[in-house]
PDB file of C-alpha atoms and ligand atoms in Angstrom:
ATOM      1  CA  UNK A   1      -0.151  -5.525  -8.415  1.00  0.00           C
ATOM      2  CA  UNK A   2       1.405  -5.178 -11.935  1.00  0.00           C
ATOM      3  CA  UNK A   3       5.042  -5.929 -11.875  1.00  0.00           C
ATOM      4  CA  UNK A   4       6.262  -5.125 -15.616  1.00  0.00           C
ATOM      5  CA  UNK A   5       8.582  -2.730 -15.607  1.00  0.00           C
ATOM      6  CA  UNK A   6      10.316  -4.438 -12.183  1.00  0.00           C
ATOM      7  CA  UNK A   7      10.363  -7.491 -13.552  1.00  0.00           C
ATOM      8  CA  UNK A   8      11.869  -6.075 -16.978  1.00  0.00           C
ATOM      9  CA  UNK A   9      14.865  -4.764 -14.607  1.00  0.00           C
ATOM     10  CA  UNK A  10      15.431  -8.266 -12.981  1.00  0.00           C
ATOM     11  CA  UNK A  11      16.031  -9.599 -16.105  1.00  0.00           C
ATOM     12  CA  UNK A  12      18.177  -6.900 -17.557  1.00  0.00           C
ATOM     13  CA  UNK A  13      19.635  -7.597 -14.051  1.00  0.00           C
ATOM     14  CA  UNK A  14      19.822 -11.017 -14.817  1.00  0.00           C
ATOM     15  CA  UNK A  15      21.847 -10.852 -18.321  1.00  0.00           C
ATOM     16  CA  UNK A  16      23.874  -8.299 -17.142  1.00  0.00           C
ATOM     17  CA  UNK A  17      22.512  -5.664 -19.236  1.00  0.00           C
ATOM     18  CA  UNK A  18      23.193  -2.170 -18.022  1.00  0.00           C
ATOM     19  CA  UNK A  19      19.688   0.213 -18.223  1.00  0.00           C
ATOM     20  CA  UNK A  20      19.622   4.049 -18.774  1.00  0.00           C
ATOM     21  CA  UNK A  21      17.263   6.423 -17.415  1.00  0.00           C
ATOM     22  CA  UNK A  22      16.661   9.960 -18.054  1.00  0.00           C
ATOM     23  CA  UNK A  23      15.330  12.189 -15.087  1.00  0.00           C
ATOM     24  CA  UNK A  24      13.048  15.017 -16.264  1.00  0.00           C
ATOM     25  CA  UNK A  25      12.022  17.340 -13.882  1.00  0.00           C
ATOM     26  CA  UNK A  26       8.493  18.915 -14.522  1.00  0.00           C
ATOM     27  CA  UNK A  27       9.791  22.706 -14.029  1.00  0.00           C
ATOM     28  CA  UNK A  28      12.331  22.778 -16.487  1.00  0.00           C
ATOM     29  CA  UNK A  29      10.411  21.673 -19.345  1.00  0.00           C
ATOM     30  CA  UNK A  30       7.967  23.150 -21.971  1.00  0.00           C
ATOM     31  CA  UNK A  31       6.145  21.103 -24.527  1.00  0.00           C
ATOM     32  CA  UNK A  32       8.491  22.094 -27.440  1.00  0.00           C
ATOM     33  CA  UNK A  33      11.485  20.364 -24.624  1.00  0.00           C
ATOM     34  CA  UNK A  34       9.649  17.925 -24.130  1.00  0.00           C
ATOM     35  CA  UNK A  35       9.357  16.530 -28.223  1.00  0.00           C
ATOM     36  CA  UNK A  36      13.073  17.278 -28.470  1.00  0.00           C
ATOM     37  CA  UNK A  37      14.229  15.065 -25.492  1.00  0.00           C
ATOM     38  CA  UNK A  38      11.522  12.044 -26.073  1.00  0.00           C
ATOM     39  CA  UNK A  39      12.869  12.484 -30.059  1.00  0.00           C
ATOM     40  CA  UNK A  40      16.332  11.783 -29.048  1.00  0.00           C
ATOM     41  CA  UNK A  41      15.625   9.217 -25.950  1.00  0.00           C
ATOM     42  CA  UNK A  42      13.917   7.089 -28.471  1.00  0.00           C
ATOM     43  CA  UNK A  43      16.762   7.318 -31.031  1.00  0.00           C
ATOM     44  CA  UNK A  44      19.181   6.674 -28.370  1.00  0.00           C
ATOM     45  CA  UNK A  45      17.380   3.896 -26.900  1.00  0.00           C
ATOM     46  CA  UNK A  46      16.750   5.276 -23.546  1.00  0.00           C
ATOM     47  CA  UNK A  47      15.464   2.446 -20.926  1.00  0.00           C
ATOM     48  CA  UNK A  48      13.443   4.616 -18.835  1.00  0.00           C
ATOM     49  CA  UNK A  49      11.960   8.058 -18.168  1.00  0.00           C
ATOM     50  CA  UNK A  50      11.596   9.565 -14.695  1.00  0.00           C
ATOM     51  CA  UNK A  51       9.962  12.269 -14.063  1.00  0.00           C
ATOM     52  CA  UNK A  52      10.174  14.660 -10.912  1.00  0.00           C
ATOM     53  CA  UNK A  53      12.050  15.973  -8.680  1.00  0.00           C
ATOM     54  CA  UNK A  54      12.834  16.849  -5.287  1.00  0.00           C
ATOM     55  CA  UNK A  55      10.937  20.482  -4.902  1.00  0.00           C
ATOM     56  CA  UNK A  56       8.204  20.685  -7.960  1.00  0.00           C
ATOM     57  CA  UNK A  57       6.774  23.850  -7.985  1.00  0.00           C
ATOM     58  CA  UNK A  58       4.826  23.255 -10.933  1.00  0.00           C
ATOM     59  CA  UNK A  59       1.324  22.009 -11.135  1.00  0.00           C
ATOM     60  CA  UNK A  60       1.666  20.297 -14.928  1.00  0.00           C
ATOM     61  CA  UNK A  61       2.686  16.997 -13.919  1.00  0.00           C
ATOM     62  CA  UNK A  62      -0.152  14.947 -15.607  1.00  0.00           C
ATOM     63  CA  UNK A  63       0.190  17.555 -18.638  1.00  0.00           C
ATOM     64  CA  UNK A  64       3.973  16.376 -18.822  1.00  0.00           C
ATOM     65  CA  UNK A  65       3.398  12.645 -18.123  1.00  0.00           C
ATOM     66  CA  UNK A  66       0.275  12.409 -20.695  1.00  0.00           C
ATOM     67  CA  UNK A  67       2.647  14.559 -23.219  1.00  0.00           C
ATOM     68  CA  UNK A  68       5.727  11.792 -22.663  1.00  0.00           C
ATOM     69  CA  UNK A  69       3.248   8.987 -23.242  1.00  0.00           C
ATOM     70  CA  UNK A  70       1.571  10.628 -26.589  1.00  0.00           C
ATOM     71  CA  UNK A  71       5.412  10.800 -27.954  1.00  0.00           C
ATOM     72  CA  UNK A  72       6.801   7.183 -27.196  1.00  0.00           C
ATOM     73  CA  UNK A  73       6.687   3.962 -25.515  1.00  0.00           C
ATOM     74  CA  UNK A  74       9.779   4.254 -23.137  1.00  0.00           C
ATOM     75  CA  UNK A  75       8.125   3.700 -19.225  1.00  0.00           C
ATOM     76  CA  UNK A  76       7.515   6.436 -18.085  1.00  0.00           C
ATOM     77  CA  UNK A  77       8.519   6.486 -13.938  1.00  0.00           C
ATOM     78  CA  UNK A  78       7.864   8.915 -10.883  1.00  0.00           C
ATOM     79  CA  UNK A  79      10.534   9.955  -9.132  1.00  0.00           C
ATOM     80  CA  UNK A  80       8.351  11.773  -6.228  1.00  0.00           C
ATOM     81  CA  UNK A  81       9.508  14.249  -4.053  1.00  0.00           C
ATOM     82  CA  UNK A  82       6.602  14.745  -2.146  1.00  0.00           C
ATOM     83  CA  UNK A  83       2.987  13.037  -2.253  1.00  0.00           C
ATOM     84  CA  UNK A  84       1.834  15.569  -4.519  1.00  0.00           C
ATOM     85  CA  UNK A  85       4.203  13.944  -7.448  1.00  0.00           C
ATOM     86  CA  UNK A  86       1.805  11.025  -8.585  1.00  0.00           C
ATOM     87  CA  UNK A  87       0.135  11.151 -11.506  1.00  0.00           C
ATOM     88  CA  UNK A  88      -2.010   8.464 -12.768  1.00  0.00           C
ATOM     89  CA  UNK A  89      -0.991   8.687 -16.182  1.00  0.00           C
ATOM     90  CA  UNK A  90       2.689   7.423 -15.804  1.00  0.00           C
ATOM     91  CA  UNK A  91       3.174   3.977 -15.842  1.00  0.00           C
ATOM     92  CA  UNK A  92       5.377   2.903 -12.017  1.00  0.00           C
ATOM     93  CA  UNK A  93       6.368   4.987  -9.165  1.00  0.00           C
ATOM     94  CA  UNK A  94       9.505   4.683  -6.775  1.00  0.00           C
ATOM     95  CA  UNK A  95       8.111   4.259  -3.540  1.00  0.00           C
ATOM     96  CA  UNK A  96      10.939   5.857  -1.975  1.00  0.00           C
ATOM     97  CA  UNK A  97      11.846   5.333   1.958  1.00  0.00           C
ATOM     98  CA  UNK A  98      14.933   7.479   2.623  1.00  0.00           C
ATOM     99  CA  UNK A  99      16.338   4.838   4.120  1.00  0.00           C
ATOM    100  CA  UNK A 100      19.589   6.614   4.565  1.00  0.00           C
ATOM    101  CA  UNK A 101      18.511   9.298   7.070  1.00  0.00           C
ATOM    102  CA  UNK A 102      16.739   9.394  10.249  1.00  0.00           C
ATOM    103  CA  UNK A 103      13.770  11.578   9.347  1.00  0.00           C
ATOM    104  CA  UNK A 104      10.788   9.349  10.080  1.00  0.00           C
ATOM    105  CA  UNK A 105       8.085  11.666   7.982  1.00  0.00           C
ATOM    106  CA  UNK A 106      10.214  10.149   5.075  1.00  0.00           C
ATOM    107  CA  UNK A 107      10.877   7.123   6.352  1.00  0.00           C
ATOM    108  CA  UNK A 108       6.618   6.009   6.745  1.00  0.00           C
ATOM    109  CA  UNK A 109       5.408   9.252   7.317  1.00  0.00           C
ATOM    110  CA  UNK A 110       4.251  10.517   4.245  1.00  0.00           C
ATOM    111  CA  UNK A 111       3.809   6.871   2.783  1.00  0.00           C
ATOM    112  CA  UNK A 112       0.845   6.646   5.505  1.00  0.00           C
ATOM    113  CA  UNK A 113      -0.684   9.992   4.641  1.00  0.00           C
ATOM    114  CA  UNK A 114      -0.244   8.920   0.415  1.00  0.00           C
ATOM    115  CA  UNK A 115      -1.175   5.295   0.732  1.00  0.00           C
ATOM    116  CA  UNK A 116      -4.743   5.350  -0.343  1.00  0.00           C
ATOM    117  CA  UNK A 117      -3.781   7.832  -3.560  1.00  0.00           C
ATOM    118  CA  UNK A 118      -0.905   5.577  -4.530  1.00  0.00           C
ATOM    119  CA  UNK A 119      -2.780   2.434  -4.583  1.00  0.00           C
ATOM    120  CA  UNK A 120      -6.115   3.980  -6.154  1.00  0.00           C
ATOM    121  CA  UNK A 121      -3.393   5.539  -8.885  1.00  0.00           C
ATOM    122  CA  UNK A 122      -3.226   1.874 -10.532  1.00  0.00           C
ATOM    123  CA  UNK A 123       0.671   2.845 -11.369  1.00  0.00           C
ATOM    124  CA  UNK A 124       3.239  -0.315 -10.440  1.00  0.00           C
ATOM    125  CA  UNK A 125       4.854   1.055  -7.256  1.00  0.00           C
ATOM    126  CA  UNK A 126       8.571  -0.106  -6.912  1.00  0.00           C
ATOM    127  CA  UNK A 127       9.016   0.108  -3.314  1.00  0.00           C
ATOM    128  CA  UNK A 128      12.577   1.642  -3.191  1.00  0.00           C
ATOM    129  CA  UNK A 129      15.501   2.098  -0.747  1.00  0.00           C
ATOM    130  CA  UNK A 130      16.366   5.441  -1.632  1.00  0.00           C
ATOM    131  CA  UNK A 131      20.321   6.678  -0.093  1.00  0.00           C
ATOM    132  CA  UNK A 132      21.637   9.916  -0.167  1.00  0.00           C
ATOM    133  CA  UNK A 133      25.004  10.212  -0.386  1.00  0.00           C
ATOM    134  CA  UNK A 134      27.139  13.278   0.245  1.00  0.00           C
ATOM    135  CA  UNK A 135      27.718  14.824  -3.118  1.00  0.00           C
ATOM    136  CA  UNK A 136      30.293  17.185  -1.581  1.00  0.00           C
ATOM    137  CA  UNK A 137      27.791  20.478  -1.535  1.00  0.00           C
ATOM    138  CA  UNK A 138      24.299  21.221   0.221  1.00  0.00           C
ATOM    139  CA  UNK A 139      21.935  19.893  -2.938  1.00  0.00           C
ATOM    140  CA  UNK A 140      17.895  20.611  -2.936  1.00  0.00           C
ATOM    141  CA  UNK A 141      17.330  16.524  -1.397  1.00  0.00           C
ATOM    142  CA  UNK A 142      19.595  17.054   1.548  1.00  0.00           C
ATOM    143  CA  UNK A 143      18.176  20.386   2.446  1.00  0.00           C
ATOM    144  CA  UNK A 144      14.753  19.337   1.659  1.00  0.00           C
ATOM    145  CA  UNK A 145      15.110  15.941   3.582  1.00  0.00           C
ATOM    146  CA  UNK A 146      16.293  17.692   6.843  1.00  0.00           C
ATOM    147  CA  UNK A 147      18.810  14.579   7.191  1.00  0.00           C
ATOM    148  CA  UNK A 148      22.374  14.187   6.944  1.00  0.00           C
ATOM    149  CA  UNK A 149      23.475  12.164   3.753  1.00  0.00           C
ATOM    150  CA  UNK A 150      25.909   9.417   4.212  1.00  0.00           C
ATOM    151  CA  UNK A 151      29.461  10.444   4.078  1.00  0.00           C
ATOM    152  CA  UNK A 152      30.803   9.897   0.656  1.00  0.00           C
ATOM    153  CA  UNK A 153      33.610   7.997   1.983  1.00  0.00           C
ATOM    154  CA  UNK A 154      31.948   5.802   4.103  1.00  0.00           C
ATOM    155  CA  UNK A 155      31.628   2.893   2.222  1.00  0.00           C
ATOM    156  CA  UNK A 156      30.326   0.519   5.403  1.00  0.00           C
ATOM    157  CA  UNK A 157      27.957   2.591   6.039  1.00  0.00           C
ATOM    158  CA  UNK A 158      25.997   2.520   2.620  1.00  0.00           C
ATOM    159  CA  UNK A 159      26.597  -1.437   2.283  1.00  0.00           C
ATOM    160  CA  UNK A 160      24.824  -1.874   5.507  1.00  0.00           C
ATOM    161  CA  UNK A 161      21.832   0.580   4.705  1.00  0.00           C
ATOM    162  CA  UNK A 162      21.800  -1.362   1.425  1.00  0.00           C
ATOM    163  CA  UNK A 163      21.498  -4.806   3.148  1.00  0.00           C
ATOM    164  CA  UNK A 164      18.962  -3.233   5.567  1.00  0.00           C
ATOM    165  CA  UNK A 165      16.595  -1.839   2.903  1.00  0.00           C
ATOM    166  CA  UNK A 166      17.038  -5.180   1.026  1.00  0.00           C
ATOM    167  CA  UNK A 167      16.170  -7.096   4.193  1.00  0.00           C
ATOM    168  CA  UNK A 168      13.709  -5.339   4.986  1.00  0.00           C
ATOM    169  CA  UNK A 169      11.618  -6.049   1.459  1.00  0.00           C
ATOM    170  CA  UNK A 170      12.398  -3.010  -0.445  1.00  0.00           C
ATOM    171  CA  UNK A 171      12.813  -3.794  -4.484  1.00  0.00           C
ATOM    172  CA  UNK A 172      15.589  -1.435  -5.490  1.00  0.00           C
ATOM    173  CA  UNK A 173      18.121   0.566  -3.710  1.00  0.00           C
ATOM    174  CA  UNK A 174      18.859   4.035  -5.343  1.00  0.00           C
ATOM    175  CA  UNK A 175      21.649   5.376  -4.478  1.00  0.00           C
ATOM    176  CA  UNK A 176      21.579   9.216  -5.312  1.00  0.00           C
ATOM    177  CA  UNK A 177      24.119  12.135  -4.508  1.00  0.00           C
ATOM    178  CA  UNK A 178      21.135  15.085  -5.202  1.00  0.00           C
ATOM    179  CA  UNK A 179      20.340  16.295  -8.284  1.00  0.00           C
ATOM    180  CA  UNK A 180      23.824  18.685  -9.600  1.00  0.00           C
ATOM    181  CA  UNK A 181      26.092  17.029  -7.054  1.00  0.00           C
ATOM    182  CA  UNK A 182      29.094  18.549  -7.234  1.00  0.00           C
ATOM    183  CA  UNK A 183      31.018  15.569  -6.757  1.00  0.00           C
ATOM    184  CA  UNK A 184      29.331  11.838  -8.011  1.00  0.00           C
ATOM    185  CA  UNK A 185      29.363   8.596  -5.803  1.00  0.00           C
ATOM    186  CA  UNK A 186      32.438   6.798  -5.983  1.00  0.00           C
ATOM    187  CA  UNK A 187      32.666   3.838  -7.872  1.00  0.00           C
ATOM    188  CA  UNK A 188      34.144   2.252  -4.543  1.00  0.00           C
ATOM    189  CA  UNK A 189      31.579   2.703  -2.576  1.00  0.00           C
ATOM    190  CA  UNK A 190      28.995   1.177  -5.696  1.00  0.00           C
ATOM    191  CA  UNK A 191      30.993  -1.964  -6.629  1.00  0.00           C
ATOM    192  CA  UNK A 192      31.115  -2.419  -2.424  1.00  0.00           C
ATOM    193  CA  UNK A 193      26.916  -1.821  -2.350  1.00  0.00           C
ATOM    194  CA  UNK A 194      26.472  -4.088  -5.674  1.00  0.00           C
ATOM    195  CA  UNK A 195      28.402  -6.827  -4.268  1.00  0.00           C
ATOM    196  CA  UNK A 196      26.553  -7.500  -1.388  1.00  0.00           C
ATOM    197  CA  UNK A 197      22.813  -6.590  -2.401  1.00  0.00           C
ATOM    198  CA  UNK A 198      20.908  -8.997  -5.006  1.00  0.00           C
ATOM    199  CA  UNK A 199      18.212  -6.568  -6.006  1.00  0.00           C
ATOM    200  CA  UNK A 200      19.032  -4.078  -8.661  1.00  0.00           C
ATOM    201  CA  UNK A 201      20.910  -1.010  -8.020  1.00  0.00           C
ATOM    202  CA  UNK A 202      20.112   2.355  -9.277  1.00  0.00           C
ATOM    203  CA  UNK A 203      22.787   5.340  -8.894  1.00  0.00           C
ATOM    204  CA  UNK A 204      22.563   9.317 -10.158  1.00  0.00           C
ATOM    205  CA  UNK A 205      23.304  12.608  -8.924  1.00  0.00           C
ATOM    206  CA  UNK A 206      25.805  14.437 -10.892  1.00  0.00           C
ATOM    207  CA  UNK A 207      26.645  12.044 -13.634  1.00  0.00           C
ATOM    208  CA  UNK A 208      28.432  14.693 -16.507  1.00  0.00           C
ATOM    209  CA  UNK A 209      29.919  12.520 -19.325  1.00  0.00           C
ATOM    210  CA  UNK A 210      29.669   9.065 -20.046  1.00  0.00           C
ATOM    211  CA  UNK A 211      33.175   8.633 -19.315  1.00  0.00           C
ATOM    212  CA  UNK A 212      31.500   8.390 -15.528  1.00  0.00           C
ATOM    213  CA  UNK A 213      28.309   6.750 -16.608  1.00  0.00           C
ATOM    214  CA  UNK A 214      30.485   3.645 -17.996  1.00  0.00           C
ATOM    215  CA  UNK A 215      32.772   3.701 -14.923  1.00  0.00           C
ATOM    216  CA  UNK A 216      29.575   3.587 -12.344  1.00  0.00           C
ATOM    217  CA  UNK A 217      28.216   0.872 -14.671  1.00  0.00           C
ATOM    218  CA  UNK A 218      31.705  -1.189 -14.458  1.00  0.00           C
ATOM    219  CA  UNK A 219      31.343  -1.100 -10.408  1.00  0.00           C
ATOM    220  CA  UNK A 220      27.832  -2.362 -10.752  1.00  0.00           C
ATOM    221  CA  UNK A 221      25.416  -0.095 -11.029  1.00  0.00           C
ATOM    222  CA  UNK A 222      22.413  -1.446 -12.805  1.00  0.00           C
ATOM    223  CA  UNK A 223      20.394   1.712 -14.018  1.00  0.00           C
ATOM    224  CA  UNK A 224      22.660   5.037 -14.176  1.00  0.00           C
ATOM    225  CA  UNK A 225      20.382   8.399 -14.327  1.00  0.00           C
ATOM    226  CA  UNK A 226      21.144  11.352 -15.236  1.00  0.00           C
ATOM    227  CA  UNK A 227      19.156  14.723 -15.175  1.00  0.00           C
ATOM    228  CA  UNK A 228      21.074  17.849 -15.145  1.00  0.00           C
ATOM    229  CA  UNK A 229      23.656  17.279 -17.743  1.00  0.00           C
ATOM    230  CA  UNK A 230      21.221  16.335 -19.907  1.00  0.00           C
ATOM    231  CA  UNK A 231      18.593  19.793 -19.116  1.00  0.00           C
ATOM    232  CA  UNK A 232      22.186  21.063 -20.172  1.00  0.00           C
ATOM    233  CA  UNK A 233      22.812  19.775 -23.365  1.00  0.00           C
ATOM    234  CA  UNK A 234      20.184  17.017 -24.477  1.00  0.00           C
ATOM    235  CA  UNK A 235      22.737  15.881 -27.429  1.00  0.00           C
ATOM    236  CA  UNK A 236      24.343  13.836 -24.306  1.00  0.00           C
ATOM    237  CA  UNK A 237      21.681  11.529 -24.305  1.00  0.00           C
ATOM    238  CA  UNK A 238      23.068   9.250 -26.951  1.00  0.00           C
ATOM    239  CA  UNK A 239      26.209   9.274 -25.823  1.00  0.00           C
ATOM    240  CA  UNK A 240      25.345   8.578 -22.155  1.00  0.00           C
ATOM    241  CA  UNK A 241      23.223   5.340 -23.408  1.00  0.00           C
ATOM    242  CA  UNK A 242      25.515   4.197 -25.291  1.00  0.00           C
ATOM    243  CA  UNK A 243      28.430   4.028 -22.693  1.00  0.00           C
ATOM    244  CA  UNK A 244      25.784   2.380 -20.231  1.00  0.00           C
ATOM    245  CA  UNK A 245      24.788  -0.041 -22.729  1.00  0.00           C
ATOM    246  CA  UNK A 246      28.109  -1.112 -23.733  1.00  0.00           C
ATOM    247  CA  UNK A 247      28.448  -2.826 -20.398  1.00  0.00           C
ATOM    248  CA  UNK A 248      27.551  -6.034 -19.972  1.00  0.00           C
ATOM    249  CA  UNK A 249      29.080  -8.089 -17.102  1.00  0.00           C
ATOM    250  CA  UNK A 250      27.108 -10.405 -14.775  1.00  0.00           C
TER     251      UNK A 250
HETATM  252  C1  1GP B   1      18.862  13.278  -8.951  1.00  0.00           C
HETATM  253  O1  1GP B   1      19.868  11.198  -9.421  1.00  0.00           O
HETATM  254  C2  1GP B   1      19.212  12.273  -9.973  1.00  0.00           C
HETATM  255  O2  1GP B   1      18.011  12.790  -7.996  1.00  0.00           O
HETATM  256  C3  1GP B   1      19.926  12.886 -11.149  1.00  0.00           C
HETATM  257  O3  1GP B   1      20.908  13.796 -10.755  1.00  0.00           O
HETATM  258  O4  1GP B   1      20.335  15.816 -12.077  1.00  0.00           O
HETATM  259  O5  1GP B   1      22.636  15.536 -11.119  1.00  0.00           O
HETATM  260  O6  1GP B   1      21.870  14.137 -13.033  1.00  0.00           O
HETATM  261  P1  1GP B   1      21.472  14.871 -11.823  1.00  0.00           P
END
């Protein structure tokens, strides 16, 4: 099982180095999109790519991932929604278990029915804790999921799902309030999920300005991404790495 990109987060982890990752989702983007955000990702020194989404109606996903791939080196990373978003040609997928509901078909249930693609894909899977948190709004993941997010002040309650997923063997825990949250996780509730957990910790879902980026960094996120903002105006992407990159705290 190829560990590279894993094992390059551990050690970012590890020196306290704060990673940024831009989310592109395959419907929003053309080819001429695509050129201008992998142009500016490399000059801003962009960690990671992820690419997906929650509902991809599409059916260019390889076109996108082999068009990423022909433009730079940055890893490119699946973010799947559904089985459907694997594509051979990126290079890891989060193996996500939505660890934070109660639905079991994404809990196992579609891992069973995907297993034999996934592991004939040859991609590095990331087995992930994946946590949606109320963003403060009904967003495409917590319709989609048909379970309730966690409360967005319920700080407990995401510390112990944390622990659990941990526990239970999973490599990351992404926390995540859906895709142009109206509200972002609170930094209380990350700095209370970093403290306990030793594996790294990913956070999105609504993340505007770097002013937020920084602050979600400070509590101890280890990988801020950001999606939305950026389909927005793609001129953020500099500014977003460099406020995530100017942490460094153990
Ligand atoms: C969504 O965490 C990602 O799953 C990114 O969210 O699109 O709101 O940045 P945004």
């Amino acid at each position: 099982m190829k560990k590279v990109i894993y094992e390059s987060l551990l050690a970012k982890k590890n020196k306290g180095q704060r990673s940024f990752a831009v989310l592109i989702d395959p419907d929003n983007v053309n080819a001429s999109k695509l050129d201008e955000l992998t142009a500016l990702a490399v000059g801003a020194g962009v960690d990671y790519l992820l690419v997906g989404g929650s509902l991809v109606i599409s059916n260019h996903l390889d076109e996108v991932v082999q068009h990423i791939r022909r433009n730079c080196s940055i890893p490119v990373i699946l973010f799947p929604g559904t089985p459907s978003g694997v594509s051979r040609y990126a290079d890891g997928l989060l193996y996500l278990s939505l660890i934070s509901g109660r639905n079991p078909e994404l809990l196992i249930g579609q891992h069973v029915i995907s297993a034999p693609a996934v592991r004939k894909s040859g991609l590095e899977i990331i087995s992930t804790g994946y946590m949606v948190i109320d963003g403060g709004a009904p967003t495409t993941v917590s319709y989609i999921s048909n379970a309730s997010p966690i409360p967005a002040d319920k700080n407990e309650i995401a510390l112990c799902t944390a622990m659990a997923g941990e526990m239970l063997g999973m490599k990351l825990i992404y926390m995540d309030a859906g895709s142009g949250a109206r509200h972002p996780i609170r930094e209380e509730m990350i700095a209370c999920v970093a403290s306990h957990i030793e594996i790294p910790l990913v956070v999105g879902g609504g993340i505007r300005d770097p002013e937020k980026a920084y602050l979600n960094c400070k509590a101890g996120a280890n990988v801020i991404v950001v999606g939305n903002a950026i389909e927005k105006d793609a001129s953020l992407i500099k500014e977003m790495a460099d406020a995530v990159h100017s942490v460094a705290v153990i």
